mmCIF file of C-alpha atoms in Angstrom:
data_model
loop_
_atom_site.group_PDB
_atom_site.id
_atom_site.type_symbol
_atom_site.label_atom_id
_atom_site.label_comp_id
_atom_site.label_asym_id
_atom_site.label_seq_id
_atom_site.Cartn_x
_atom_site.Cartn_y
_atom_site.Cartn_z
ATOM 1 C CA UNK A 1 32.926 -10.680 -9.307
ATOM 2 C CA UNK A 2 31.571 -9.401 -12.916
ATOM 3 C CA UNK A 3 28.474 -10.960 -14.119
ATOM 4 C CA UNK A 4 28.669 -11.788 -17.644
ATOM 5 C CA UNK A 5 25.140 -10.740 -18.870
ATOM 6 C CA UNK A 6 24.351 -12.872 -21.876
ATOM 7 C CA UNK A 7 20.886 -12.605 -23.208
ATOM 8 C CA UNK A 8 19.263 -13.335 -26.624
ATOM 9 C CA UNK A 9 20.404 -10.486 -28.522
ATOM 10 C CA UNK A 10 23.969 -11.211 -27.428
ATOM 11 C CA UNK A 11 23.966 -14.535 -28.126
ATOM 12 C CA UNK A 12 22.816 -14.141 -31.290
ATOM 13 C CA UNK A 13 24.925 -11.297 -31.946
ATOM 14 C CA UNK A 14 28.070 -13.349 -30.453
ATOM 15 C CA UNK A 15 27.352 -16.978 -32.404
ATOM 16 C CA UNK A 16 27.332 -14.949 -35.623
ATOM 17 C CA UNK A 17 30.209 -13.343 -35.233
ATOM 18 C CA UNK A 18 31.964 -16.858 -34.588
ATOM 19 C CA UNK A 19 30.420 -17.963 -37.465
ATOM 20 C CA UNK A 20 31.835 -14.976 -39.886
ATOM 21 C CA UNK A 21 34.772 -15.549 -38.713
ATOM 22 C CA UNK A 22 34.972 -19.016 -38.861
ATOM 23 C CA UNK A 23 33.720 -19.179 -42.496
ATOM 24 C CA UNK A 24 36.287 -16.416 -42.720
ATOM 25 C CA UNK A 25 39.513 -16.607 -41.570
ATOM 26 C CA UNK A 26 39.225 -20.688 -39.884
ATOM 27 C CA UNK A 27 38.638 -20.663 -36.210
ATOM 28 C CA UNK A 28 41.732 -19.532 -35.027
ATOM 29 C CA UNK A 29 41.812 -19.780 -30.904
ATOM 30 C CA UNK A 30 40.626 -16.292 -30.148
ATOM 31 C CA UNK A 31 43.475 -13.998 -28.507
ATOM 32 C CA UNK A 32 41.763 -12.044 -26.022
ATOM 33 C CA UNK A 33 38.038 -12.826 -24.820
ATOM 34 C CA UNK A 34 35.126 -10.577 -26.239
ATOM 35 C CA UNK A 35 34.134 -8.544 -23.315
ATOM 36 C CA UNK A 36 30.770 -7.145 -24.057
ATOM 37 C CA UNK A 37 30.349 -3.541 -22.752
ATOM 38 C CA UNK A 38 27.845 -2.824 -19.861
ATOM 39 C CA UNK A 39 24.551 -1.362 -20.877
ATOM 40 C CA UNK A 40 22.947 1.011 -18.549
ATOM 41 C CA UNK A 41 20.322 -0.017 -16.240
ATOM 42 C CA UNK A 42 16.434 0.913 -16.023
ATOM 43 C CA UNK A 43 16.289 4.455 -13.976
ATOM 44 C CA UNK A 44 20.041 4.783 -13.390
ATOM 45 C CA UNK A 45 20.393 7.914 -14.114
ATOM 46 C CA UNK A 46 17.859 9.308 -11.801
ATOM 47 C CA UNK A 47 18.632 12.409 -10.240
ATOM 48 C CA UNK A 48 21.422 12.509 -12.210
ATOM 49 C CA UNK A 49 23.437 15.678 -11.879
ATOM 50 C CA UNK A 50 25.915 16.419 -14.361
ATOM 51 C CA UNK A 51 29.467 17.459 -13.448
ATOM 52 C CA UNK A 52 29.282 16.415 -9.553
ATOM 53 C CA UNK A 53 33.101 16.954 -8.434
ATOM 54 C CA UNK A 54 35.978 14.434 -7.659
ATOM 55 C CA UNK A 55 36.127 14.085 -3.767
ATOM 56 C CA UNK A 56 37.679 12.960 -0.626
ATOM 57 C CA UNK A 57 34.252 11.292 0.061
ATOM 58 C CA UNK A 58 30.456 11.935 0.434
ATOM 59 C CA UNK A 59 29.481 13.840 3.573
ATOM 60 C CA UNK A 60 30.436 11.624 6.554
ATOM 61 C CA UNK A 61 31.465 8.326 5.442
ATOM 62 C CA UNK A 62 30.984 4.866 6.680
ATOM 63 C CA UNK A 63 29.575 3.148 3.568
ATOM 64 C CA UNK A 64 31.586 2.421 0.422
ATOM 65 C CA UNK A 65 30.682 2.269 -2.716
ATOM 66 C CA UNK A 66 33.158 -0.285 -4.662
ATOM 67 C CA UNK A 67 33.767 -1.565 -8.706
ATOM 68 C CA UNK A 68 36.374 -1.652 -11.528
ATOM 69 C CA UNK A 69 35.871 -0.102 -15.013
ATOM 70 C CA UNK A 70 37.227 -2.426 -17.691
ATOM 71 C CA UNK A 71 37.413 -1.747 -21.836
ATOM 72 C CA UNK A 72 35.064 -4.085 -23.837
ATOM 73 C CA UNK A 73 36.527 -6.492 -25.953
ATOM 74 C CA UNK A 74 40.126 -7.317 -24.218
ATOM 75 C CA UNK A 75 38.638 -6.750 -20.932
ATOM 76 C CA UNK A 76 41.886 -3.705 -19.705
ATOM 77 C CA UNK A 77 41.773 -2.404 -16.601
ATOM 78 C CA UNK A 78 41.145 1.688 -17.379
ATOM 79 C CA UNK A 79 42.801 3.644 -14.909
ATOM 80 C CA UNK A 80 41.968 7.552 -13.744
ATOM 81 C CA UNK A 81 38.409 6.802 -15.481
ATOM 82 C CA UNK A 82 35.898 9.259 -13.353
ATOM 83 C CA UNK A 83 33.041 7.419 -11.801
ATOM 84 C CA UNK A 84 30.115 9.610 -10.375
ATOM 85 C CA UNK A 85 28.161 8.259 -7.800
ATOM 86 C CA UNK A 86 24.690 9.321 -6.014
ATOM 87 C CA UNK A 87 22.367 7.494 -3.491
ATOM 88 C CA UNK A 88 19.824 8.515 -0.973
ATOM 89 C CA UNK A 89 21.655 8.350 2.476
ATOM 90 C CA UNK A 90 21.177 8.926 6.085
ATOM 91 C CA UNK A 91 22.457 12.450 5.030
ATOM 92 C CA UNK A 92 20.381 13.362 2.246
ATOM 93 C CA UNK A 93 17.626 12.269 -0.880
ATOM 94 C CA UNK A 94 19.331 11.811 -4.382
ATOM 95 C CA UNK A 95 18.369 15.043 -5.449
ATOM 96 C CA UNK A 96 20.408 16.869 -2.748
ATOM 97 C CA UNK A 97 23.890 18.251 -4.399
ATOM 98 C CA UNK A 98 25.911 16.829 -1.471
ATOM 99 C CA UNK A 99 24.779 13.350 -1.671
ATOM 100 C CA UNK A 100 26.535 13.501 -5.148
ATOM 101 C CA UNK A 101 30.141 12.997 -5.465
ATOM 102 C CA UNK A 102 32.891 11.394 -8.387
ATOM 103 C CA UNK A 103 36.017 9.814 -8.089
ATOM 104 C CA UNK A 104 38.894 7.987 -10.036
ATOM 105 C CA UNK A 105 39.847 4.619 -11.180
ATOM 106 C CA UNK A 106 43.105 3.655 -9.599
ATOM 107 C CA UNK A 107 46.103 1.523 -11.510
ATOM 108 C CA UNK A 108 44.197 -1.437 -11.199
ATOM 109 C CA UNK A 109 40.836 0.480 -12.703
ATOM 110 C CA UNK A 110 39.673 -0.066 -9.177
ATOM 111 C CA UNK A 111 37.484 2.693 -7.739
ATOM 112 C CA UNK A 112 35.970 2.866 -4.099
ATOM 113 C CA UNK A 113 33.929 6.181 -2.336
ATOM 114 C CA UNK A 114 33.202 6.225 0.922
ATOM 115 C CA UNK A 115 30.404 7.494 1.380
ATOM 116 C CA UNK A 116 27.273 8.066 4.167
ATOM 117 C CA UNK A 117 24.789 5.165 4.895
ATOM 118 C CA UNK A 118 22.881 4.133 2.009
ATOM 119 C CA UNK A 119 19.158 3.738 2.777
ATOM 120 C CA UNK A 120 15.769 2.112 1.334
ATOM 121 C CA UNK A 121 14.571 4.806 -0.749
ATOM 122 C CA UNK A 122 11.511 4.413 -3.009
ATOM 123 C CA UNK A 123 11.009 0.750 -2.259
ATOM 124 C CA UNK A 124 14.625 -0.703 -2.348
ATOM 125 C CA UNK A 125 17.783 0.112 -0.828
ATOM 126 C CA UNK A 126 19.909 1.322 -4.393
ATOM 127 C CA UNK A 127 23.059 3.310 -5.326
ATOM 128 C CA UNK A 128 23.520 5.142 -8.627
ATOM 129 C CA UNK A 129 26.269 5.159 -10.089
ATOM 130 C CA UNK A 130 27.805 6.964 -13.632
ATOM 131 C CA UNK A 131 30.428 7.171 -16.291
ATOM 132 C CA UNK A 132 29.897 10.269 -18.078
ATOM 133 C CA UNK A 133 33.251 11.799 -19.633
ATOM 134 C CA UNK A 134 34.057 11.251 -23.124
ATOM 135 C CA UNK A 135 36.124 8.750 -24.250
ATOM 136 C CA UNK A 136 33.553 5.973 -23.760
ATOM 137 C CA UNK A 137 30.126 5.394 -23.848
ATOM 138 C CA UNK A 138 27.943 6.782 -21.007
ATOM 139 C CA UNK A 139 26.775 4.175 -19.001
ATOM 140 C CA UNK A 140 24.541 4.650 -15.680
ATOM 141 C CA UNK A 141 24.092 1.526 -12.836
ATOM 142 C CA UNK A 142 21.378 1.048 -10.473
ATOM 143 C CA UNK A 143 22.757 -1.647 -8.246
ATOM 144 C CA UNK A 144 20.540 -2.448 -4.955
ATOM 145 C CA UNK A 145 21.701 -3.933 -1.939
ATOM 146 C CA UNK A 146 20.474 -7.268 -0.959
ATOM 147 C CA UNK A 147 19.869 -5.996 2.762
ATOM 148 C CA UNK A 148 19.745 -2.578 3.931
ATOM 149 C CA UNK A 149 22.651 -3.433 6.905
ATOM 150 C CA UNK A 150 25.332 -3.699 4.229
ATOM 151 C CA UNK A 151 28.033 -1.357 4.649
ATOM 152 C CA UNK A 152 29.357 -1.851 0.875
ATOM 153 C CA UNK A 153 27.518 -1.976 -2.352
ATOM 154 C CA UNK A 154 29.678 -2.645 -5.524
ATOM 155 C CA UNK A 155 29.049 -1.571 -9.732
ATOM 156 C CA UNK A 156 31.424 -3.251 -12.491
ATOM 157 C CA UNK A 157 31.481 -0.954 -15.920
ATOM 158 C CA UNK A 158 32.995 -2.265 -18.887
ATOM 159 C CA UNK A 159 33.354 0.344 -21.479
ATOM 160 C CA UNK A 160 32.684 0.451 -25.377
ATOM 161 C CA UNK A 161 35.081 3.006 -26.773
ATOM 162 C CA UNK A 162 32.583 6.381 -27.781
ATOM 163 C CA UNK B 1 -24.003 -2.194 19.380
ATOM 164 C CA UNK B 2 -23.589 -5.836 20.600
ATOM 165 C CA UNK B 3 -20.644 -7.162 21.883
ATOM 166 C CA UNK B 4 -19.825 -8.825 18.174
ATOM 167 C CA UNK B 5 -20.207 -5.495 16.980
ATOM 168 C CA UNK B 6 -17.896 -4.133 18.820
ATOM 169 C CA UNK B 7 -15.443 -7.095 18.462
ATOM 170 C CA UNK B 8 -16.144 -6.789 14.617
ATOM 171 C CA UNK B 9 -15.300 -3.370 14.321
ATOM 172 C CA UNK B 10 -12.106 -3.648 16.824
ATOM 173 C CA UNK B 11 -10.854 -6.123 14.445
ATOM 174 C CA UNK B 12 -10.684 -4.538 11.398
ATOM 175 C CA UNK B 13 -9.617 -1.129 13.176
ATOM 176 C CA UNK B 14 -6.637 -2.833 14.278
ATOM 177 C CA UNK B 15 -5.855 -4.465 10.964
ATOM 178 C CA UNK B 16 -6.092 -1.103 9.702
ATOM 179 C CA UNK B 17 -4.339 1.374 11.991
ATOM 180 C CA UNK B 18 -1.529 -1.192 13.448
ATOM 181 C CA UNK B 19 0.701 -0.429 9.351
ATOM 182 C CA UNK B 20 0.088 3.121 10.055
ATOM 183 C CA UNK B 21 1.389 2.737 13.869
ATOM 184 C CA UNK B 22 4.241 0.796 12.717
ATOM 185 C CA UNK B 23 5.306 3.007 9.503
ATOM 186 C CA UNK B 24 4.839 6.034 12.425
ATOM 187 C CA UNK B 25 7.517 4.734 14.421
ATOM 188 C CA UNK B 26 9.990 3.641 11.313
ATOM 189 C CA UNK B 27 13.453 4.437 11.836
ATOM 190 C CA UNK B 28 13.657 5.153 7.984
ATOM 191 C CA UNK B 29 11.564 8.350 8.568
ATOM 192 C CA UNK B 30 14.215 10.170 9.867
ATOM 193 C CA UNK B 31 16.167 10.495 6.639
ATOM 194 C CA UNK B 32 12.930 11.579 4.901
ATOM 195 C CA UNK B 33 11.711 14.972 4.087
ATOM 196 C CA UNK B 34 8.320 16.058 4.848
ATOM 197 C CA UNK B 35 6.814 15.916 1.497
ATOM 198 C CA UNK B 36 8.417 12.315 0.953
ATOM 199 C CA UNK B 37 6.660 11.180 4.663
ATOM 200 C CA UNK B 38 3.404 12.388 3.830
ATOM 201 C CA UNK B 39 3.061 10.775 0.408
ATOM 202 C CA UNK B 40 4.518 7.483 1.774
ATOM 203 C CA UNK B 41 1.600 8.092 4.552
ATOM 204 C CA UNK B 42 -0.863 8.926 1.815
ATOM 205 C CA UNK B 43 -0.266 5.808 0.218
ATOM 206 C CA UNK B 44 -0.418 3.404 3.703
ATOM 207 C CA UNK B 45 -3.511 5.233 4.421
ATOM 208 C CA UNK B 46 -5.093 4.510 1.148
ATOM 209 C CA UNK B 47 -4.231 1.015 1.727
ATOM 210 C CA UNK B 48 -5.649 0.878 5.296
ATOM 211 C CA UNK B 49 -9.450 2.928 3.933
ATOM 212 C CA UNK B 50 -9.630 0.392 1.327
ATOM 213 C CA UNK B 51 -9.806 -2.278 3.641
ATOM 214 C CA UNK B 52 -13.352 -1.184 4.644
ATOM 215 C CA UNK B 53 -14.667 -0.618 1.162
ATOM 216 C CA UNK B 54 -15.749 -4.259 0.381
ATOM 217 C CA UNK B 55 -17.097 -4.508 3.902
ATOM 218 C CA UNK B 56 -19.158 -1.609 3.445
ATOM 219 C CA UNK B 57 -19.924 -2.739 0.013
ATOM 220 C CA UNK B 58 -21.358 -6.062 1.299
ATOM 221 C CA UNK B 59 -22.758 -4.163 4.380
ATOM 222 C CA UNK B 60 -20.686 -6.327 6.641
ATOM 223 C CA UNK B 61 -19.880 -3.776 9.237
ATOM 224 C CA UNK B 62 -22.238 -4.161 11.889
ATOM 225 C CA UNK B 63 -24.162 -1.346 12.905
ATOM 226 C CA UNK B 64 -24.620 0.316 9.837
ATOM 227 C CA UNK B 65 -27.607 -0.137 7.452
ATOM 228 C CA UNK B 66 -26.934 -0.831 3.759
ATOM 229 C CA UNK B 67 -27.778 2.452 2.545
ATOM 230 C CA UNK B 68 -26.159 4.335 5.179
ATOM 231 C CA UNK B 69 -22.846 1.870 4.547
ATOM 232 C CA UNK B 70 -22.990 2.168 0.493
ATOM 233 C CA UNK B 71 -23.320 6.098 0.754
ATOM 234 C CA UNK B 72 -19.819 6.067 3.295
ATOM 235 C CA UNK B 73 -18.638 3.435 0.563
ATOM 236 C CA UNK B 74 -18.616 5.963 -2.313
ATOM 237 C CA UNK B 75 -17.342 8.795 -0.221
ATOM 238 C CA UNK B 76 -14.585 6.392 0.818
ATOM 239 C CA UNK B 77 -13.811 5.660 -2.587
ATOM 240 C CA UNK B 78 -13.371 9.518 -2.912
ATOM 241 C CA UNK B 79 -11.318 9.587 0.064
ATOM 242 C CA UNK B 80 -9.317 6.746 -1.480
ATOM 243 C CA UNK B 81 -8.492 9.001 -4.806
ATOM 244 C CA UNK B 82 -7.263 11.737 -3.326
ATOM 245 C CA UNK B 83 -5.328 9.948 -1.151
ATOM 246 C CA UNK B 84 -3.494 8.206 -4.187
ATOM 247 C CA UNK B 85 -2.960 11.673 -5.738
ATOM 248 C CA UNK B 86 -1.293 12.785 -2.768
ATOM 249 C CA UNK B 87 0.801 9.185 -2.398
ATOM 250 C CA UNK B 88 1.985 9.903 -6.033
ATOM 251 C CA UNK B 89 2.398 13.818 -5.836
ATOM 252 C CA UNK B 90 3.964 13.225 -2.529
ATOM 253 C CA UNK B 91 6.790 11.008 -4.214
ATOM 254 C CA UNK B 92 6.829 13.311 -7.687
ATOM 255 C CA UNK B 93 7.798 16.302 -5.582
ATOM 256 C CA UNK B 94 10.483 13.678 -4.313
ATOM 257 C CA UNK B 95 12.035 12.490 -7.034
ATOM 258 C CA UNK B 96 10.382 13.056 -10.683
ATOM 259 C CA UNK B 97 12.232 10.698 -12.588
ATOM 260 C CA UNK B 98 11.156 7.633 -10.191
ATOM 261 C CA UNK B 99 7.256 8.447 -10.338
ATOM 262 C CA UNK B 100 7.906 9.537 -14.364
ATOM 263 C CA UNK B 101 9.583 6.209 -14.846
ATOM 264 C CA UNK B 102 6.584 4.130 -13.314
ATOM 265 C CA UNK B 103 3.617 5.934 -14.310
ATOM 266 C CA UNK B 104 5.114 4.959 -18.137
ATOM 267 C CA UNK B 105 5.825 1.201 -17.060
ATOM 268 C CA UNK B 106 9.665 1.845 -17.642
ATOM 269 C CA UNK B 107 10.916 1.493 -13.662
ATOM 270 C CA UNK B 108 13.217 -0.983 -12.687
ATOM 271 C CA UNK B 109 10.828 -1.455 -9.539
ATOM 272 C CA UNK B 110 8.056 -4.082 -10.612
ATOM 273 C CA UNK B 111 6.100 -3.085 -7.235
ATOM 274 C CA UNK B 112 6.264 0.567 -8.659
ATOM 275 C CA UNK B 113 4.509 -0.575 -12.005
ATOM 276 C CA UNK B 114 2.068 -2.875 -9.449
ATOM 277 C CA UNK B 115 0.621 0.489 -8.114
ATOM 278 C CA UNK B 116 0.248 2.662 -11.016
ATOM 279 C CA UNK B 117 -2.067 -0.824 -12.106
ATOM 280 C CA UNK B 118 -3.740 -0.152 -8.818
ATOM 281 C CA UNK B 119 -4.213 3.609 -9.539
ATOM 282 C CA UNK B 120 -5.455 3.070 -13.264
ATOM 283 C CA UNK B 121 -8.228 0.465 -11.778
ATOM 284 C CA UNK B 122 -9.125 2.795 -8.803
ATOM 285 C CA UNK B 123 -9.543 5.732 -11.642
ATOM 286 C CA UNK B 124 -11.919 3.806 -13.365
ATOM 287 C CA UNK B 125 -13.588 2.688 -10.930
ATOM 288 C CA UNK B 126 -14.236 6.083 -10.183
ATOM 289 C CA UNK B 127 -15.540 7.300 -13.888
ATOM 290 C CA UNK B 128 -17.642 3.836 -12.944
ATOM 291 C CA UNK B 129 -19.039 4.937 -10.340
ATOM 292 C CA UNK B 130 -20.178 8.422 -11.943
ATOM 293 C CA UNK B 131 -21.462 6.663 -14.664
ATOM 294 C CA UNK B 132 -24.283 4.212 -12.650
ATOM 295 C CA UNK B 133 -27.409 6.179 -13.715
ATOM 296 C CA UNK B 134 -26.469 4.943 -17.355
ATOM 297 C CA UNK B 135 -26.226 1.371 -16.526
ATOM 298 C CA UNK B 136 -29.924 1.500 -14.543
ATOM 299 C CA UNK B 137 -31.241 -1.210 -16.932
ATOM 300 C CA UNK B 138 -28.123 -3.211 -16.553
ATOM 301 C CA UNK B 139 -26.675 -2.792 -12.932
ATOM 302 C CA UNK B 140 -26.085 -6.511 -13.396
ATOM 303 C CA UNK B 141 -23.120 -5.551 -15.782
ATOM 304 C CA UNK B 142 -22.250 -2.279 -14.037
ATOM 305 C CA UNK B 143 -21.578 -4.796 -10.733
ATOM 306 C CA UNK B 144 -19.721 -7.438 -12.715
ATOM 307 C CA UNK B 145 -17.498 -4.400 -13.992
ATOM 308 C CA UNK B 146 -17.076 -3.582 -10.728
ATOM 309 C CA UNK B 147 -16.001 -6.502 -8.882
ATOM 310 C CA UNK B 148 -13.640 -7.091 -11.640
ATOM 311 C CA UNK B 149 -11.812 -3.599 -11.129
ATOM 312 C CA UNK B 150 -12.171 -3.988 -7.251
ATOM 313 C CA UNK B 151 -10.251 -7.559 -7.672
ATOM 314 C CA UNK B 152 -7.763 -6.117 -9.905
ATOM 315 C CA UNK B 153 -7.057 -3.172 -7.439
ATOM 316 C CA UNK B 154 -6.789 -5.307 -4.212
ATOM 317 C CA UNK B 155 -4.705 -7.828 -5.510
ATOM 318 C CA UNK B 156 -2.158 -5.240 -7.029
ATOM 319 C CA UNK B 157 -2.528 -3.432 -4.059
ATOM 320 C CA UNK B 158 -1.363 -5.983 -1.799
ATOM 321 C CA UNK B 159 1.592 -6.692 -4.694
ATOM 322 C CA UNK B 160 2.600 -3.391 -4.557
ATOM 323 C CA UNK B 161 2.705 -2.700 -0.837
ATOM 324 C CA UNK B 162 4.533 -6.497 -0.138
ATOM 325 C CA UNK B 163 7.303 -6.164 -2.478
ATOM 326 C CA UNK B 164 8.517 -2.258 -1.249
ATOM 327 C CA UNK B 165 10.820 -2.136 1.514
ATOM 328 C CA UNK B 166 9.550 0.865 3.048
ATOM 329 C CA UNK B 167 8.236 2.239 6.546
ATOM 330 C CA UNK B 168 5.992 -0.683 6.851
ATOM 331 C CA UNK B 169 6.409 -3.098 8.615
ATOM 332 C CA UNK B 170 6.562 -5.942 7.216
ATOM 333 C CA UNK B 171 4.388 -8.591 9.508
ATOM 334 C CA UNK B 172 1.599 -5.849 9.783
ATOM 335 C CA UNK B 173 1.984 -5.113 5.808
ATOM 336 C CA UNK B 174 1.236 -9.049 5.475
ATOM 337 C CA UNK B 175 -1.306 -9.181 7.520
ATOM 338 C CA UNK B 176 -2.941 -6.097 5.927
ATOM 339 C CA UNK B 177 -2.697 -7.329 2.201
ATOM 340 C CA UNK B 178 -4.318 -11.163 3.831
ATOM 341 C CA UNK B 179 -7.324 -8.742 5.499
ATOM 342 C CA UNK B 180 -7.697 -7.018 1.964
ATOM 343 C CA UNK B 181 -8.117 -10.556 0.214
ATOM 344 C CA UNK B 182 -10.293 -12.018 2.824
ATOM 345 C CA UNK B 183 -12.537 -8.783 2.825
ATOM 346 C CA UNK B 184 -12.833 -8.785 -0.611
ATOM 347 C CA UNK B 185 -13.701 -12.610 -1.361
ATOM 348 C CA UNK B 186 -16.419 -12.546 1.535
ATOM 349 C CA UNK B 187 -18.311 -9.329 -0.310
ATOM 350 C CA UNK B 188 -17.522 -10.901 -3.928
ATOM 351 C CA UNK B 189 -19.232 -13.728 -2.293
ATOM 352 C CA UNK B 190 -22.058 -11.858 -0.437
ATOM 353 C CA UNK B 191 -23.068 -10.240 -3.425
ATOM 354 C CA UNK B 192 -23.197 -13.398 -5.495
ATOM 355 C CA UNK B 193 -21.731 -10.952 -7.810
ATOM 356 C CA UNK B 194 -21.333 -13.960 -10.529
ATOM 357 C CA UNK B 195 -24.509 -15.331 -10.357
ATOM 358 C CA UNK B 196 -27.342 -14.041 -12.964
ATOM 359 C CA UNK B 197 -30.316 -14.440 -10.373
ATOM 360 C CA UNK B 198 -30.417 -11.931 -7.810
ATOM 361 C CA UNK B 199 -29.093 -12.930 -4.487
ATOM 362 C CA UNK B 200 -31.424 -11.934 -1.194
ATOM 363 C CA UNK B 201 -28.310 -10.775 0.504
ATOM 364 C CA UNK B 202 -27.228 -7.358 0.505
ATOM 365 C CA UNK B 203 -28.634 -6.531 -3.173
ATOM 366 C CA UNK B 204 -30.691 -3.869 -3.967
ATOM 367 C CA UNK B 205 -31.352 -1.314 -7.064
ATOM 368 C CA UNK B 206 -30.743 1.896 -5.029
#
C-alpha cells in the first residue's frame, strides 16, 4: 500500500547512480531495492507538540490511525520506532494536548492508534502524523481522508538513517 | 417598490443568506470553538456581502438610486475588509501555523492560497478606492483597474470557498459562487467597462 513517489529530482538522482555504478563495478543485479526515504509533507508538522506520550489511545476511540515505518534503501521493517500522531477530532482542535498521542511500531514495524473521530478541519478532513526520536531523520505526514465517514486513515514512513 | 422589485431583491437575499442558514445548522460546528465558528462565519459572510457589490456597482438593485447604491457600495466594501480580517484572525487564533503557512503561499491547501489571492485583491482594491480623487482625469483607467481586481477577487473567491470542505453546504456554496459570476459579468457588462466611449448606462463622474 506504499506509494513510491518518484519525481524529477529522484529520477535524476536514481538514473545516475545506475549509471556510476554501471560504469563502475558492471551492472550487477542489484541485491536489495533502493527504497527512497519519505520526505515530509507541506504543513505536517502543524501544531506539532514535542514529546506527546506513548498511549493506550487518544481520548475515546473509534477511529484508527494505521502505517508501517520501513528503513530506506533495503526497505526493513523497524520495530518499537515511536510514531506521534495529532488530528482535529470530535474531541478536540490540533492544538489541544489531548488530541496528541504516540505509539510504537510492532515486530512487523506496523503501528495503529485508535483514536477519536477525525473531522474536516481547515478545509479538509487530515491527520498529522510524526517521527521525531533520533536515530532517523524527522519526518512529519499530512495524509487527508478521501471522505470524512472513514473510520481509518493510514501514513507509510520510510526512514533515512540521521 | 414593484412587485419585480421585490422579487429582485428576494432573489438575491436568498442566494445570500441560504450558505449562512446552511453553515448555521452544520453538524461540524459542534467540534468547533467559538473563535474558530466566528471566523469561519466571517468568511461565509464576506462571501454572501460581496454578492451585492457588483449589483450595487451597476445600480442593479431596484429601488435604490445610483448614488445612494455606489455610497452603500463603498461602505460594503468596508464591511467586506473587516470581515476578511476577522475570517483570517478568526482561524490565526485557531491554528497559527495553518493561516502562517497560507498567507506565505507554502500550505498544502491550494483553496487556502485561493483566498489569501482574494484578500490581496480586496486590499487593493481598497488603497484603490482611497486613491479615486487622483485618478479624476483618468477614471477611465481607475475603472479598468477596478474591474480587473473585482474579477480577480470573485473568481478566487468562488475557488476558494468550492474547494474547502467546511460548514457550507455544498449545493448552496455552488449556487453562491454561480450568483457571484453572473452578478459580476452583468455589471462588467453594464458598465461597458472595456469600451473607451462612455456608455449611457449607469456611468457617471461622481
Amino acid at each position: 500500500m506504499t506509494k513510491l513517489h518518484m519525481n524529477r529530482r529522484t529520477l535524476i538522482a536514481s538514473s545516475g547512480a545506475v549509471l556510476a555504478t554501471g560504469v563502475a563495478g558492471g551492472l550487477a543485479p542489484a541485491r536489495a531495492q533502493s527504497l527512497a526515504p519519505t520526505q515530509s509533507m507541506r504543513g505536517g508538522s502543524n501544531n506539532y507538540r514535542p514529546g506527546a506520550p506513548i498511549v493506550e489511545r487518544i481520548g475515546g476511540g473509534g477511529f484508527w490511525m494505521t502505517g508501517t515505518v520501513r528503513r530506506a534503501g533495503d526497505g526493513a521493517p523497524l520495530s518499537g520506532q515511536r510514531i506521534q500522531i495529532w488530528a482535529h477530532t470530535t474531541e478536540g482542535h490540533e492544538r489541544d494536548w489531548h488530541s496528541h498521542g504516540a505509539t510504537l511500531t510492532d515486530a512487523n514495524g506496523v503501528f495503529r492508534l485508535e483514536m477519536p473521530q477525525i473531522v474536516p478541519a481547515f478545509g479538509q478532513p487530515h491527520g498529522h502524523l510524526a517521527y521525531d526520536s533520533e536515530e532517523f531523520e524527522t519526518v512529519f505526514l499530512r495524509p487527508v481522508m478521501s471522505s470524512a465517514r472513514d473510520t481509518t486513515l493510514e501514513a507509510h514512513f520510510v526512514l533515512q538513517p540521521a | 417598490m414593484t412587485r419585480k422589485h421585490l422579487s429582485t431583491w428576494g432573489a438575491v437575499i436568498f442566494i445570500a443568506a441560504i450558505p449562512i442558514v446552511i453553515a448555521a445548522n452544520s453538524p461540524l460546528l459542534q467540534w468547533r470553538d467559538p473563535v474558530y465558528i466566528a471566523g469561519g462565519f466571517a468568511g461565509i459572510i464576506a462571501m454572501a456581502l460581496l454578492l451585492f457589490q457588483p449589483l450595487l456597482a451597476a445600480g442593479r438593485l431596484p429601488g435604490l438610486s445610483l448614488a445612494v447604491a455606489r455610497r452603500v457600495h463603498r461602505w460594503l466594501g468596508a464591511a467586506l475588509i473587516l470581515s476578511v480580517f476577522a475570517h483570517i484572525g478568526g482561524l490565526w487564533i485557531t491554528s497559527p501555523p495553518d493561516v502562517v503557512d497560507a498567507l506565505l503561499f507554502r500550505s498544502p491547501t491550494p483553496f487556502a492560497i485561493w483566498g489569501v489571492i482574494a484578500m490581496w485583491a480586496l486590499i487593493a482594491t481598497a488603497i484603490l478606492a482611497l486613491a479615486r480623487k487622483r485618478f479624476r482625469q483618468n477614471l477611465r483607467y481607475w475603472r479598468a483597474a477596478h474591474s480587473a481586481l473585482a474579477i480577480v477577487i470573485v473568481s478566487t473567491t468562488a475557488a476558494h470557498a468550492v474547494m474547502i470542505e467546511g460548514a457550507m453546504g455544498t449545493m448552496s456554496k455552488a449556487a453562491l459562487s454561480g450568483a457571484l459570476c453572473v452578478a459580476l459579468l452583468v455589471a462588467l457588462n453594464d458598465l461597458r467597462v472595456w469600451k473607451r466611449t462612455r456608455p449611457g448606462r449607469g456611468i457617471t463622474t461622481d
